[in-house]
mmCIF file of C-alpha atoms in Angstrom:
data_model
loop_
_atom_site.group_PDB
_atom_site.id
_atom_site.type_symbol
_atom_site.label_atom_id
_atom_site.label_comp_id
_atom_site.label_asym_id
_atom_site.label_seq_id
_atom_site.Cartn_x
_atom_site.Cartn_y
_atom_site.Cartn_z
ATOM 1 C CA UNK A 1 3.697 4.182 1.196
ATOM 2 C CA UNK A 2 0.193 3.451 0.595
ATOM 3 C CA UNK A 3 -2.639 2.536 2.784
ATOM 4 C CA UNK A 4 -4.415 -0.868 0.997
ATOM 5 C CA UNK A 5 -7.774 -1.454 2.398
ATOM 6 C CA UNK A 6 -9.925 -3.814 0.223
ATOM 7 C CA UNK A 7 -13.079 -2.753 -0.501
ATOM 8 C CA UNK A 8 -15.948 -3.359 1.797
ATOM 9 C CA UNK A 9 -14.289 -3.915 4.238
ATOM 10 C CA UNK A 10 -15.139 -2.762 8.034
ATOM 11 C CA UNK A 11 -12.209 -0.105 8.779
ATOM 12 C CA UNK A 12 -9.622 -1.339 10.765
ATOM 13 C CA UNK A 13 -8.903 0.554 14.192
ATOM 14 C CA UNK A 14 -5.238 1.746 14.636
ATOM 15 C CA UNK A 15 -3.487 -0.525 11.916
ATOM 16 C CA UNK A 16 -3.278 -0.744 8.558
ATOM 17 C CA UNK A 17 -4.611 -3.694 6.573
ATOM 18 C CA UNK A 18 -1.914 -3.621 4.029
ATOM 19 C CA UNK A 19 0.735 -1.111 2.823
ATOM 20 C CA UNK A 20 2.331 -0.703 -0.271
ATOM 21 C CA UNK A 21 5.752 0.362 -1.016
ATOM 22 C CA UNK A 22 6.653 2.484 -4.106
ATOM 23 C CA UNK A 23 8.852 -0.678 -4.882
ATOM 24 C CA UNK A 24 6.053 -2.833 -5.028
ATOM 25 C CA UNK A 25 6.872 -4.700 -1.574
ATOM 26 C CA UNK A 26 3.271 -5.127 0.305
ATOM 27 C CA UNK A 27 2.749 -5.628 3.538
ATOM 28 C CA UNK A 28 0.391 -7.668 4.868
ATOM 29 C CA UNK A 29 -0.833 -6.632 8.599
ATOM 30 C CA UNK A 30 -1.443 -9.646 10.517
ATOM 31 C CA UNK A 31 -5.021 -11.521 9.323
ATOM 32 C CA UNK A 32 -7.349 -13.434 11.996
ATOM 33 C CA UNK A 33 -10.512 -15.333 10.973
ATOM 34 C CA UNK A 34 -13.390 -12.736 10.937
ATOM 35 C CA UNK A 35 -15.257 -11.812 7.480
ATOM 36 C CA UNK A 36 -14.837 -8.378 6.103
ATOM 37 C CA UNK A 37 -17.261 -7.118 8.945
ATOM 38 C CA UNK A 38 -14.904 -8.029 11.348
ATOM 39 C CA UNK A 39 -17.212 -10.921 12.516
ATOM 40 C CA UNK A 40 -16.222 -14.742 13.023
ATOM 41 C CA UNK A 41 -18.351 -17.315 11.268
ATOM 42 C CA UNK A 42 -15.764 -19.853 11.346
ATOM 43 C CA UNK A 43 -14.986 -21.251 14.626
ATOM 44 C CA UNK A 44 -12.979 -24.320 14.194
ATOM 45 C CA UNK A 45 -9.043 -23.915 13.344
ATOM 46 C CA UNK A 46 -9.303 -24.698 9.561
ATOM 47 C CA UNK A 47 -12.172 -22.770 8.885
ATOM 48 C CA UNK A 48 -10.542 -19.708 10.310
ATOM 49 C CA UNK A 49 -7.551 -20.871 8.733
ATOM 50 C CA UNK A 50 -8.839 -20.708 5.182
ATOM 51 C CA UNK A 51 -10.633 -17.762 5.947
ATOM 52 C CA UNK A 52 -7.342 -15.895 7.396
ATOM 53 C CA UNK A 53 -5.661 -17.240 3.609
ATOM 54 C CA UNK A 54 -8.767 -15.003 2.207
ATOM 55 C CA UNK A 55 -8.214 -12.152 3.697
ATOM 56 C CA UNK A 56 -4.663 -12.054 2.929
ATOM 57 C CA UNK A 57 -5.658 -12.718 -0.656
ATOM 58 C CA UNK A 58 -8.296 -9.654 -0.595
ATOM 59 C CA UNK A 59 -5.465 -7.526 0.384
ATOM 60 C CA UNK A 60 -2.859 -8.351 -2.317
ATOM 61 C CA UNK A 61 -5.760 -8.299 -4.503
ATOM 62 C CA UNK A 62 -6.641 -4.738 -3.409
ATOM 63 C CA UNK A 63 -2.522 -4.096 -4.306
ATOM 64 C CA UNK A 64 -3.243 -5.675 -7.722
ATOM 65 C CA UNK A 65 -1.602 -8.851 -6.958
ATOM 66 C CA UNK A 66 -2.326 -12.101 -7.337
ATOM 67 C CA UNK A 67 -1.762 -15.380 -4.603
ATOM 68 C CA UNK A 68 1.512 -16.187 -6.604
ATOM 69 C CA UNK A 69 2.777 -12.504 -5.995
ATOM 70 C CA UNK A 70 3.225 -13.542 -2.523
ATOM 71 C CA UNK A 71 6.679 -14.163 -0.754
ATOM 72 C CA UNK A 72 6.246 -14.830 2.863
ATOM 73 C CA UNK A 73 3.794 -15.931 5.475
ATOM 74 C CA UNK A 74 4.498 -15.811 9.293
ATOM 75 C CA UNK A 75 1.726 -17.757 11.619
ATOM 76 C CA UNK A 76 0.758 -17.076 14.847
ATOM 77 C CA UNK A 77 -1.076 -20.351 15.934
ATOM 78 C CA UNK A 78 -2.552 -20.608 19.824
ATOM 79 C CA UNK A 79 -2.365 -24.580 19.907
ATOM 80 C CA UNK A 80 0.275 -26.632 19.120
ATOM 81 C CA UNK A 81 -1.657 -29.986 19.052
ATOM 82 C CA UNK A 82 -4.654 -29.091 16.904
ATOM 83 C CA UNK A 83 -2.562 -27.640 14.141
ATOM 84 C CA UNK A 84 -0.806 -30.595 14.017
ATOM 85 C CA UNK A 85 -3.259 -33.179 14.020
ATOM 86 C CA UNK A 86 -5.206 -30.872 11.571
ATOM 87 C CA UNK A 87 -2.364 -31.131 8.694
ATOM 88 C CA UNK A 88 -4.207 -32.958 5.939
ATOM 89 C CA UNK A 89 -7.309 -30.811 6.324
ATOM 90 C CA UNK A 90 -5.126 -27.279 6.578
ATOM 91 C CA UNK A 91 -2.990 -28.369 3.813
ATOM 92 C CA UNK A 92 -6.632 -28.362 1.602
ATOM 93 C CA UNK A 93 -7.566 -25.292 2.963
ATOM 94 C CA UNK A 94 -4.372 -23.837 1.491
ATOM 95 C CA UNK A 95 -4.690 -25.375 -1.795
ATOM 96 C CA UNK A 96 -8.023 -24.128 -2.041
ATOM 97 C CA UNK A 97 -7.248 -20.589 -1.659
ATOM 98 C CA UNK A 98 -3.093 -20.191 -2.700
ATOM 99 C CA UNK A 99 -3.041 -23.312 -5.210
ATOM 100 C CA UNK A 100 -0.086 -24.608 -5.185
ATOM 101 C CA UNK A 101 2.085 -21.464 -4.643
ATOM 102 C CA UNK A 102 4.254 -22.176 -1.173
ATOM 103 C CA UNK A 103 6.569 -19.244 -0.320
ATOM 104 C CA UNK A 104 8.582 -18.836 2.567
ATOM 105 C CA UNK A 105 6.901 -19.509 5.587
ATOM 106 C CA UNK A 106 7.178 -19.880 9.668
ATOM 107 C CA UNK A 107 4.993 -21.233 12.089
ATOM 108 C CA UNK A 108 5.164 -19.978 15.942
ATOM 109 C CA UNK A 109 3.310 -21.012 18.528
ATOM 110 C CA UNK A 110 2.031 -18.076 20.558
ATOM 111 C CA UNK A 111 -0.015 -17.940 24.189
ATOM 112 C CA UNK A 112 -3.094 -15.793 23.392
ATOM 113 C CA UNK A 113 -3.756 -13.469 20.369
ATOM 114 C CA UNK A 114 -5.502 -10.182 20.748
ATOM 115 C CA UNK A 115 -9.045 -10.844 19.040
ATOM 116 C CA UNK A 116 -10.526 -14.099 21.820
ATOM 117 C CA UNK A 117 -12.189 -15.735 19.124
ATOM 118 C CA UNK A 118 -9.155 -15.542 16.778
ATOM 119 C CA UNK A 119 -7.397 -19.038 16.404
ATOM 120 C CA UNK A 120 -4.553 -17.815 14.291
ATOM 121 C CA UNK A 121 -2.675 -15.063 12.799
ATOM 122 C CA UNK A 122 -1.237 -14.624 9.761
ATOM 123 C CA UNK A 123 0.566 -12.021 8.072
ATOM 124 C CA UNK A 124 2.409 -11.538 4.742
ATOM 125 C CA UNK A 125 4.814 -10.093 2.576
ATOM 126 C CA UNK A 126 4.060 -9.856 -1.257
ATOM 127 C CA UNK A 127 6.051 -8.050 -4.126
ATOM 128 C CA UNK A 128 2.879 -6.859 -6.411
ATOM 129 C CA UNK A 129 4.994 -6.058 -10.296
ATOM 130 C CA UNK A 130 4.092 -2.950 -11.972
ATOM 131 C CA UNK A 131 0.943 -2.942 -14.018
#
């Protein structure tokens, strides 16, 4: 396995960004809304949203993937209501950063999330082909 840590990025403390299997299977540790210096700009639910999509971009892009090379997304969201009367607006966000690539994907609803300011999660599995 490899460690994948795009770069610039602050370090991250006791996980791993991304790792890469020697079959090209990545995976993506869960994403939050904070820039690469681990600092939210974004505090609203799509902003982080799109945000969290960028990161887990950055990562397969670190792997030498692209947004298409990506096979699963799981989401953590903290509220139920503004995710769903946000729809329209996330499903922009999306398109803005994945096109119009939709893999598999699940949406749970969780209580809190580690990071306070962190509105969502999201993490990923890609399969990155051989170069």
């Amino acid at each position: 396995m490899k460690t994948i840590q795009p770069e610039g990025w602050a370090k991250p403390r006791g996980y791993a960004n991304g790792m890469l299997a020697p079959d090209g299977t990545l995976h993506v540790g869960g994403q939050i809304g904070w820039e690469a210096d681990q600092v939210f700009r974004a505090h609203d639910f799509v902003g982080q949203f799109e945000q969290v999509l960028r990161n887990i971009l950055a990562v397969v892009e670190a792997a030498g993937g692209r947004a298409e090379h990506v096979a699963r997304l799981t989401w953590f969201v903290k509220d139920k209501a503004e995710y769903m009367a946000r729809q329209r607006e996330v499903g922009e966000a999306y398109r803005r950063v994945m096109g119009r690539h939709f893999p598999a994907m699940s949406v749970v609803m969780v209580a809190d999330l580690v990071e306070p300011e962190a509105l969502l999660e999201i993490e990923a599995t890609a399969h990155i082909p051989p170069a």
